[in-house]
Amino acid sequence: MAQSIVFGIAGKVLEKLGNVAYEGICSVWGVRKEFAKLKDTLAAIRAVVLDAEQQQARTQELSLWLQRFKDACYDVEDLIDEFEIEAFRRQVLERGSTKRKVRHFFSGSNPLAFRFRMGYKIKKANEMLNEIAASMAKFRLTQKHETNVIHCERETYSFVKTSSVIGRDEAKQDLVNILMNPTDEKDIPVLPIVGIGGIGKTTLAQLVFNEESVKSHFELRIWVCVTEDFDIKQLMIKIIKSATGMNCKDMNKEELHKVLQDCLNGKRFFMVLDDVWNDDNKKWRELKDLLCGGAQGSRIIVTTRSLDVATITGTIPRYDLEHLSDENCLSLFLKLAFIEGEEKQHDNLVKIGEGIVKKCKGVALAVKTLGSLLRSTRVQHEWEVVRDSELVKLKQKENDILPALKLSYDHLPWYLKQCFAFCSVFPKDFEFGHHRLTQLWLANGFLQSPYENEEPEDIGNRYIQELLSRSFFQQYEDYLLFTKFKMHDLVHDLALSVAQNESLFLFDEEGKADSESLIAEVISRSKHLRVLDLASFSLEQLPNNIRYFKRLRYLSLAYDGNIKRLPNSICNLQSLETLDLVGCRGLEELPKDIRYLISLRSLTVTTKQTRLQENGISCLTSLRRLIFSECENLEKLFEDIQNLTALRELYIHECHNLVSLPQGLKYLTALELLVIWNCEKLDLTMEELELEREEGGSLRKLAVRGVPKLESLPQWILLGSIKTLQHLYISNLNNLWTLPTWFQHFTSLQNLYIINCPKLSCLSEGMQHLTALKRLTIGGCPKLNKRCIEETGEDWPKIAHVPDFYCGDFETTTNDK
């Protein structure tokens, strides 16, 4: 069932107003009465939000009212966040210096000053909500529950005009072959067809359903359009009607069951369940059990947009429907845009049509939408407008591509709706990694979890997997340490059509952007801005009043080589959770007050410094991810790195003059990922570091590349994580000559890559005990390669159990970090 974004946001704020932390705020600051008013008014408005969202298409005024309420919810959330940040800041100060008391008394950190300032903000928030509540009366809104939100259901049927379908003959034959293939299974085989909305799943199922060999093979063929409501009783009625023509809508379940059993009894049937959205396994099993009366050889095809649905329903490998080729897309487009043979008279339009079908990226319904749109015009300019416009700006009918894709969006829970819509800020064909996306979602307050202690990074990964399984994302590259994703252009158009972003990305891909107007937009939106990514623009173009960006959670100054010093005002951004300075090669030093960024969870640093000052980064106890990238002069990290007790990921990349790592690194027991990449002077085997590793390590992924001084894997890194290490990547280690004898104890190891280690001559003893190892890649290791030749190599018995094994030449070109 569709879920409202505004309804969900208001619910999240109400939840915050009812949790334990809120009770603490009320007790400490004496704001219980004021917050109670906020809570009551917020709840009263939220009760009618679902009705407002259903009616907003009728009036712009109602849409503006909803936006005002959404902004007010964010304001209340920010109030709560300010109290929580102040509480956390005070904890940090209590552990640190007590100097400068007089200055603190007159600042916002003084309790009286803070109480006065926050009291005023709460008063203004109550006034705003009261105004919104008073104005809602004129809209005559009624209370509704989420279960009352109903969609116009898409209805499909089994008929298809075969001559109008292009490019699906091979796929049809593949499915027919699968259906006819005999099986000994007692359970009815179920074949899911999976793909993005509009790609042609239903059309393919129709082709198979009407294939002559299928008609003659099965005694009974049944077509059911399932759509959103997976109601067992209604499905029984539909199945019986398709099979017999009987209308049984007045029967109860018991009567329907008897009719259904009589209908299927002893017959070999073929059933298509089209457009399935249900991911409740219990409901699916109930329906499947009702269909067990058919004869051996019965088959079911399920069409769905969701990998989760395919996993639940499928008993044989799913069929991932591929996009149409450009050639087939053009043929389909010309068939719809012209009367037969007419295209020969309009070479100019055919040429434009070639550009139009490319933007459809192989999705048949998009081709049909644009072809049908242009059938009534032969004006070249109008064809060019369609070619050059975003799909979202073109007129769409009910069954066209964007409404079809929006069905997928409507089925998302509200928290995934905001995450998906946010992705419209990226340009088309943009490749994004899971970490960056998670940090951006976190900065916008999108990450929600039913579990009390779930880390935001884990929530973000779960969201990405959900959107991937529902075909909103496409996996573009899968690396050992991370995965990159893209959105299909049409899905990006859908994101644009539903987006209401509070983030600003200044992409200057063609150097045509008016930087002054863009910077002016940044300033004008400073009150509500949560994400600021300056991309190719310079921070120096912003005035020093960046401190007024109170909501800012994510700031990226990536690739601004002109920055020498960051403005001190950045250190006043106490809500900042991500600071990305990668590529800022001119940066001479980090601000001394960087330690005051107490909410910072992710920091990426590029600096000219040779050493990092103490009491700087090491004071950022909320840090989960720390990256040193291209710090070419850096010789040493800060010694008190052990203070970063929450650190989960540490990247040290292209730090060519780094000579050692701090001893405190071995005490980071929360560390799950460590990457050391192209650090030519780094010595990882120094005696003072060869100490017994702390027990209880949690390292899951380790990558070491381009560290020529390394002769053997360092015990201080690995010994504490023998039970947890899952992925190990070692590459371009010219002096590595041995693997340790204790290597066999990595019982959780799943992936092992050994690349370009020319002196490594053999695998360690006991590797046959690594039963969890699923993938082993060895390349560019001449001596080792010979010993690992399949069947005949001396080391082959150690690795014969690994299912995915490659050994041969290998060139690394990756600069991933």
Tab-separated table of C-alpha atoms in Angstrom, residues 16-298:
chain	number	residue	atom	x	y	z
A	16	LYS	CA	11.227	11.449	18.648
A	17	LEU	CA	8.923	13.487	20.894
A	18	GLY	CA	7.986	10.301	22.733
A	19	ASN	CA	11.299	8.539	23.223
A	20	VAL	CA	13.608	8.355	26.222
A	21	ALA	CA	15.980	11.048	24.953
A	22	TYR	CA	13.038	13.477	24.689
A	23	GLU	CA	12.083	12.788	28.297
A	24	GLY	CA	15.629	13.644	29.294
A	25	ILE	CA	15.475	16.914	27.353
A	26	CYS	CA	12.233	17.898	29.088
A	27	SER	CA	13.692	17.167	32.518
A	28	VAL	CA	17.000	18.980	32.020
A	29	TRP	CA	15.742	22.067	30.193
A	30	GLY	CA	12.220	22.421	31.595
A	31	VAL	CA	10.438	22.473	28.228
A	32	ARG	CA	7.875	19.722	28.845
A	33	LYS	CA	4.834	22.007	28.583
A	34	GLU	CA	5.991	23.685	25.359
A	35	PHE	CA	6.922	20.379	23.728
A	36	ALA	CA	3.561	18.882	24.761
A	37	LYS	CA	1.791	21.633	22.802
A	38	LEU	CA	3.987	20.896	19.769
A	39	LYS	CA	3.225	17.200	20.020
A	40	ASP	CA	-0.554	17.647	20.268
A	41	THR	CA	-0.790	20.082	17.350
A	42	LEU	CA	1.520	17.957	15.203
A	43	ALA	CA	-0.571	14.841	15.834
A	44	ALA	CA	-3.822	16.660	15.002
A	45	ILE	CA	-2.495	17.888	11.650
A	46	ARG	CA	-0.914	14.531	10.785
A	47	ALA	CA	-4.306	12.851	11.184
A	48	VAL	CA	-5.603	14.553	8.008
A	49	VAL	CA	-2.394	14.465	5.953
A	50	LEU	CA	-3.295	11.314	3.995
A	51	ASP	CA	-6.532	12.954	2.813
A	52	ALA	CA	-4.596	16.110	1.913
A	53	GLU	CA	-2.096	14.171	-0.181
A	54	GLN	CA	-4.904	12.456	-2.094
A	55	GLN	CA	-6.617	15.790	-2.816
A	56	GLN	CA	-3.579	18.003	-3.494
A	57	ALA	CA	-3.726	17.452	-7.252
A	58	ARG	CA	-6.953	19.491	-7.295
A	59	THR	CA	-5.528	22.651	-5.782
A	60	GLN	CA	-2.131	24.311	-5.616
A	61	GLU	CA	-3.082	25.891	-2.304
A	62	LEU	CA	-3.365	22.479	-0.658
A	63	SER	CA	0.037	21.445	-2.046
A	64	LEU	CA	1.565	24.587	-0.531
A	65	TRP	CA	-0.158	23.806	2.784
A	66	LEU	CA	1.392	20.333	2.795
A	67	GLN	CA	4.826	21.808	2.036
A	68	ARG	CA	4.447	24.267	4.937
A	69	PHE	CA	3.580	21.393	7.265
A	70	LYS	CA	6.556	19.374	6.011
A	71	ASP	CA	8.886	22.349	6.661
A	72	ALA	CA	7.385	22.766	10.131
A	73	CYS	CA	8.057	19.080	10.873
A	74	TYR	CA	11.691	19.572	9.891
A	75	ASP	CA	11.865	22.656	12.136
A	76	VAL	CA	10.589	20.657	15.125
A	77	GLU	CA	13.021	17.835	14.316
A	78	ASP	CA	15.863	20.359	14.204
A	79	LEU	CA	14.809	21.655	17.622
A	80	ILE	CA	15.111	18.169	19.108
A	81	ASP	CA	18.429	17.660	17.323
A	82	GLU	CA	19.793	20.911	18.749
A	83	PHE	CA	19.000	19.750	22.278
A	84	GLU	CA	20.674	16.386	21.629
A	85	ILE	CA	23.768	18.022	20.088
A	86	GLU	CA	24.022	20.407	23.039
A	87	ALA	CA	23.852	17.469	25.462
A	88	PHE	CA	26.564	15.635	23.537
A	89	ARG	CA	28.712	18.792	23.311
A	90	ARG	CA	28.521	19.218	27.078
A	91	GLN	CA	29.683	15.643	27.603
A	92	VAL	CA	32.708	16.348	25.399
A	93	LEU	CA	33.475	19.598	27.258
A	94	GLU	CA	33.255	17.864	30.629
A	95	ARG	CA	35.979	15.494	29.502
A	96	GLY	CA	38.104	18.320	28.102
A	97	SER	CA	39.374	21.695	29.189
A	98	THR	CA	37.386	23.994	31.485
A	99	LYS	CA	39.183	27.151	30.362
A	100	ARG	CA	37.588	30.228	28.838
A	101	LYS	CA	34.590	30.087	31.205
A	102	VAL	CA	33.775	33.767	30.802
A	103	ARG	CA	33.522	33.519	27.010
A	104	HIS	CA	31.370	30.406	27.291
A	105	PHE	CA	28.996	32.173	29.711
A	106	PHE	CA	28.058	34.767	27.110
A	107	SER	CA	27.863	32.264	24.256
A	108	GLY	CA	25.137	29.846	23.231
A	109	SER	CA	26.889	27.149	25.278
A	110	ASN	CA	25.850	28.842	28.533
A	111	PRO	CA	22.755	27.018	29.912
A	112	LEU	CA	20.784	30.228	30.504
A	113	ALA	CA	21.584	31.612	27.048
A	114	PHE	CA	20.806	28.279	25.435
A	115	ARG	CA	17.502	27.914	27.359
A	116	PHE	CA	16.430	31.425	26.331
A	117	ARG	CA	17.323	30.895	22.672
A	118	MET	CA	15.616	27.496	22.454
A	119	GLY	CA	12.550	28.756	24.303
A	120	TYR	CA	12.099	31.403	21.616
A	121	LYS	CA	12.490	28.772	18.848
A	122	ILE	CA	9.914	26.482	20.454
A	123	LYS	CA	7.494	29.400	20.733
A	124	LYS	CA	7.913	30.227	17.017
A	125	ALA	CA	7.445	26.550	16.082
A	126	ASN	CA	4.209	26.392	18.087
A	127	GLU	CA	2.956	29.560	16.397
A	128	MET	CA	3.747	28.101	12.962
A	129	LEU	CA	1.947	24.813	13.683
A	130	ASN	CA	-1.055	26.671	15.103
A	131	GLU	CA	-1.317	28.703	11.881
A	132	ILE	CA	-1.130	25.532	9.794
A	133	ALA	CA	-3.779	23.841	11.965
A	134	ALA	CA	-6.077	26.863	11.716
A	135	SER	CA	-5.838	27.020	7.923
A	136	MET	CA	-6.579	23.315	7.381
A	137	ALA	CA	-10.266	23.811	8.231
A	138	LYS	CA	-10.975	25.438	4.864
A	139	PHE	CA	-9.857	22.300	3.005
A	140	ARG	CA	-12.471	20.118	4.790
A	141	LEU	CA	-10.017	17.316	5.331
A	142	THR	CA	-10.957	14.072	7.077
A	143	GLN	CA	-8.922	11.571	9.068
A	144	LYS	CA	-7.693	8.558	7.112
A	145	HIS	CA	-5.468	5.609	7.887
A	146	GLU	CA	-2.765	4.365	5.547
A	147	THR	CA	-4.897	1.361	4.631
A	148	ASN	CA	-7.440	3.753	3.102
A	149	VAL	CA	-5.004	4.861	0.385
A	150	ILE	CA	-6.191	3.164	-2.801
A	151	HIS	CA	-4.596	3.130	-6.249
A	152	CYS	CA	-6.242	2.859	-9.613
A	153	GLU	CA	-5.319	-0.724	-10.474
A	154	ARG	CA	-3.789	-1.650	-13.795
A	155	GLU	CA	-5.769	-4.412	-15.539
A	156	THR	CA	-4.118	-6.770	-18.024
A	157	TYR	CA	-5.461	-9.630	-20.124
A	158	SER	CA	-4.085	-12.538	-22.136
A	159	PHE	CA	-4.657	-11.262	-25.682
A	160	VAL	CA	-1.782	-9.860	-27.692
A	161	LYS	CA	-1.457	-9.027	-31.370
A	162	THR	CA	1.710	-10.959	-32.180
A	163	SER	CA	2.530	-8.908	-35.272
A	164	SER	CA	2.788	-5.745	-33.160
A	165	VAL	CA	5.492	-7.198	-30.901
A	166	ILE	CA	9.096	-6.710	-31.999
A	167	GLY	CA	12.291	-8.246	-30.664
A	168	ARG	CA	10.907	-10.855	-28.269
A	169	ASP	CA	10.976	-14.059	-30.365
A	170	GLU	CA	14.109	-15.419	-28.718
A	171	ALA	CA	12.855	-14.669	-25.197
A	172	LYS	CA	9.503	-16.296	-26.012
A	173	GLN	CA	11.204	-19.457	-27.218
A	174	ASP	CA	13.415	-19.555	-24.116
A	175	LEU	CA	10.349	-19.522	-21.873
A	176	VAL	CA	8.446	-22.080	-23.971
A	177	ASN	CA	11.429	-24.427	-23.697
A	178	ILE	CA	11.499	-24.007	-19.920
A	179	LEU	CA	7.766	-24.694	-19.661
A	180	MET	CA	7.987	-27.852	-21.757
A	181	ASN	CA	11.043	-29.176	-19.954
A	182	PRO	CA	9.956	-32.230	-17.910
A	183	THR	CA	10.666	-32.249	-14.177
A	184	ASP	CA	10.325	-34.712	-11.320
A	185	GLU	CA	9.266	-32.018	-8.876
A	186	LYS	CA	6.054	-32.767	-6.994
A	187	ASP	CA	5.614	-29.051	-6.330
A	188	ILE	CA	4.359	-26.933	-9.248
A	189	PRO	CA	7.371	-25.214	-10.901
A	190	VAL	CA	7.086	-21.420	-10.792
A	191	LEU	CA	9.079	-19.253	-13.202
A	192	PRO	CA	9.364	-15.521	-12.329
A	193	ILE	CA	9.910	-12.974	-15.126
A	194	VAL	CA	11.627	-9.922	-13.641
A	195	GLY	CA	12.327	-6.475	-15.044
A	196	ILE	CA	11.776	-2.753	-14.787
A	197	GLY	CA	8.252	-1.407	-15.339
A	198	GLY	CA	7.419	-1.056	-19.033
A	199	ILE	CA	10.174	-3.366	-20.283
A	200	GLY	CA	7.665	-5.877	-21.649
A	201	LYS	CA	7.134	-8.596	-19.026
A	202	THR	CA	3.382	-8.770	-19.577
A	203	THR	CA	3.804	-8.749	-23.362
A	204	LEU	CA	6.262	-11.630	-23.167
A	205	ALA	CA	3.898	-13.607	-20.935
A	206	GLN	CA	1.078	-12.940	-23.430
A	207	LEU	CA	3.217	-14.235	-26.292
A	208	VAL	CA	3.968	-17.429	-24.383
A	209	PHE	CA	0.329	-17.820	-23.301
A	210	ASN	CA	-0.856	-17.655	-26.917
A	211	GLU	CA	1.895	-19.812	-28.432
A	212	GLU	CA	0.329	-22.758	-30.294
A	213	SER	CA	2.631	-25.353	-28.740
A	214	VAL	CA	1.631	-24.104	-25.287
A	215	LYS	CA	-2.071	-24.256	-26.157
A	216	SER	CA	-1.779	-27.874	-27.275
A	217	HIS	CA	0.469	-28.967	-24.379
A	218	PHE	CA	-1.701	-27.729	-21.506
A	219	GLU	CA	-5.308	-28.762	-20.935
A	220	LEU	CA	-6.126	-25.558	-19.142
A	221	ARG	CA	-4.682	-22.037	-19.450
A	222	ILE	CA	-5.440	-19.414	-16.816
A	223	TRP	CA	-4.561	-15.688	-16.873
A	224	VAL	CA	-4.851	-13.656	-13.666
A	225	CYS	CA	-3.931	-9.993	-13.324
A	226	VAL	CA	-2.923	-9.857	-9.670
A	227	THR	CA	-1.829	-6.202	-9.218
A	228	GLU	CA	-1.536	-4.698	-5.772
A	229	ASP	CA	-4.150	-6.428	-3.633
A	230	PHE	CA	-3.004	-10.003	-3.001
A	231	ASP	CA	-6.346	-11.007	-1.471
A	232	ILE	CA	-6.666	-14.803	-1.531
A	233	LYS	CA	-10.452	-14.804	-1.911
A	234	GLN	CA	-10.347	-12.361	-4.835
A	235	LEU	CA	-7.581	-14.377	-6.497
A	236	MET	CA	-9.652	-17.571	-6.205
A	237	ILE	CA	-12.572	-15.762	-7.881
A	238	LYS	CA	-10.298	-14.520	-10.702
A	239	ILE	CA	-8.735	-17.946	-11.269
A	240	ILE	CA	-12.112	-19.680	-11.475
A	241	LYS	CA	-13.487	-17.036	-13.837
A	242	SER	CA	-10.476	-17.297	-16.164
A	243	ALA	CA	-10.631	-21.096	-16.174
A	244	THR	CA	-14.405	-21.604	-16.480
A	245	GLY	CA	-16.102	-18.271	-17.099
A	246	MET	CA	-18.053	-18.666	-13.838
A	247	ASN	CA	-18.700	-15.572	-11.710
A	248	CYS	CA	-18.346	-16.691	-8.094
A	249	LYS	CA	-18.087	-13.347	-6.319
A	250	ASP	CA	-20.967	-14.167	-3.947
A	251	MET	CA	-19.393	-17.407	-2.679
A	252	ASN	CA	-17.490	-17.755	0.576
A	253	LYS	CA	-13.962	-19.182	0.758
A	254	GLU	CA	-15.096	-22.732	1.459
A	255	GLU	CA	-17.368	-22.761	-1.584
A	256	LEU	CA	-14.681	-21.185	-3.736
A	257	HIS	CA	-12.164	-23.827	-2.648
A	258	LYS	CA	-14.447	-26.665	-3.760
A	259	VAL	CA	-15.098	-25.043	-7.156
A	260	LEU	CA	-11.371	-24.396	-7.638
A	261	GLN	CA	-10.468	-28.000	-6.825
A	262	ASP	CA	-13.063	-29.281	-9.296
A	263	CYS	CA	-11.711	-26.880	-11.895
A	264	LEU	CA	-8.056	-27.971	-11.550
A	265	ASN	CA	-8.536	-31.604	-10.588
A	266	GLY	CA	-6.280	-33.882	-12.632
A	267	LYS	CA	-5.661	-31.274	-15.327
A	268	ARG	CA	-2.262	-30.084	-16.535
A	269	PHE	CA	-2.658	-26.348	-16.345
A	270	PHE	CA	-0.578	-23.303	-17.248
A	271	MET	CA	-1.191	-20.172	-15.192
A	272	VAL	CA	0.126	-16.650	-15.585
A	273	LEU	CA	0.020	-14.478	-12.455
A	274	ASP	CA	0.689	-11.078	-13.956
A	275	ASP	CA	1.962	-8.013	-12.095
A	276	VAL	CA	2.615	-9.498	-8.655
A	277	TRP	CA	3.664	-7.121	-5.858
A	278	ASN	CA	3.096	-9.285	-2.784
A	279	ASP	CA	6.262	-10.086	-0.828
A	280	ASP	CA	4.485	-11.823	2.041
A	281	ASN	CA	5.634	-15.443	1.888
A	282	LYS	CA	2.739	-16.636	4.065
A	283	LYS	CA	0.147	-15.306	1.607
A	284	TRP	CA	2.031	-16.825	-1.336
A	285	ARG	CA	2.206	-20.257	0.327
A	286	GLU	CA	-1.542	-20.105	1.015
A	287	LEU	CA	-2.293	-19.479	-2.674
A	288	LYS	CA	0.228	-22.097	-3.834
A	289	ASP	CA	-1.377	-24.744	-1.608
A	290	LEU	CA	-4.769	-24.033	-3.195
A	291	LEU	CA	-3.336	-24.841	-6.654
A	292	CYS	CA	-1.947	-28.280	-5.792
A	293	GLY	CA	-4.848	-30.171	-7.349
A	294	GLY	CA	-3.513	-29.967	-10.906
A	295	ALA	CA	-1.805	-32.801	-12.777
A	296	GLN	CA	1.936	-33.423	-13.027
A	297	GLY	CA	3.464	-31.043	-15.586
A	298	SER	CA	1.477	-27.955	-14.555
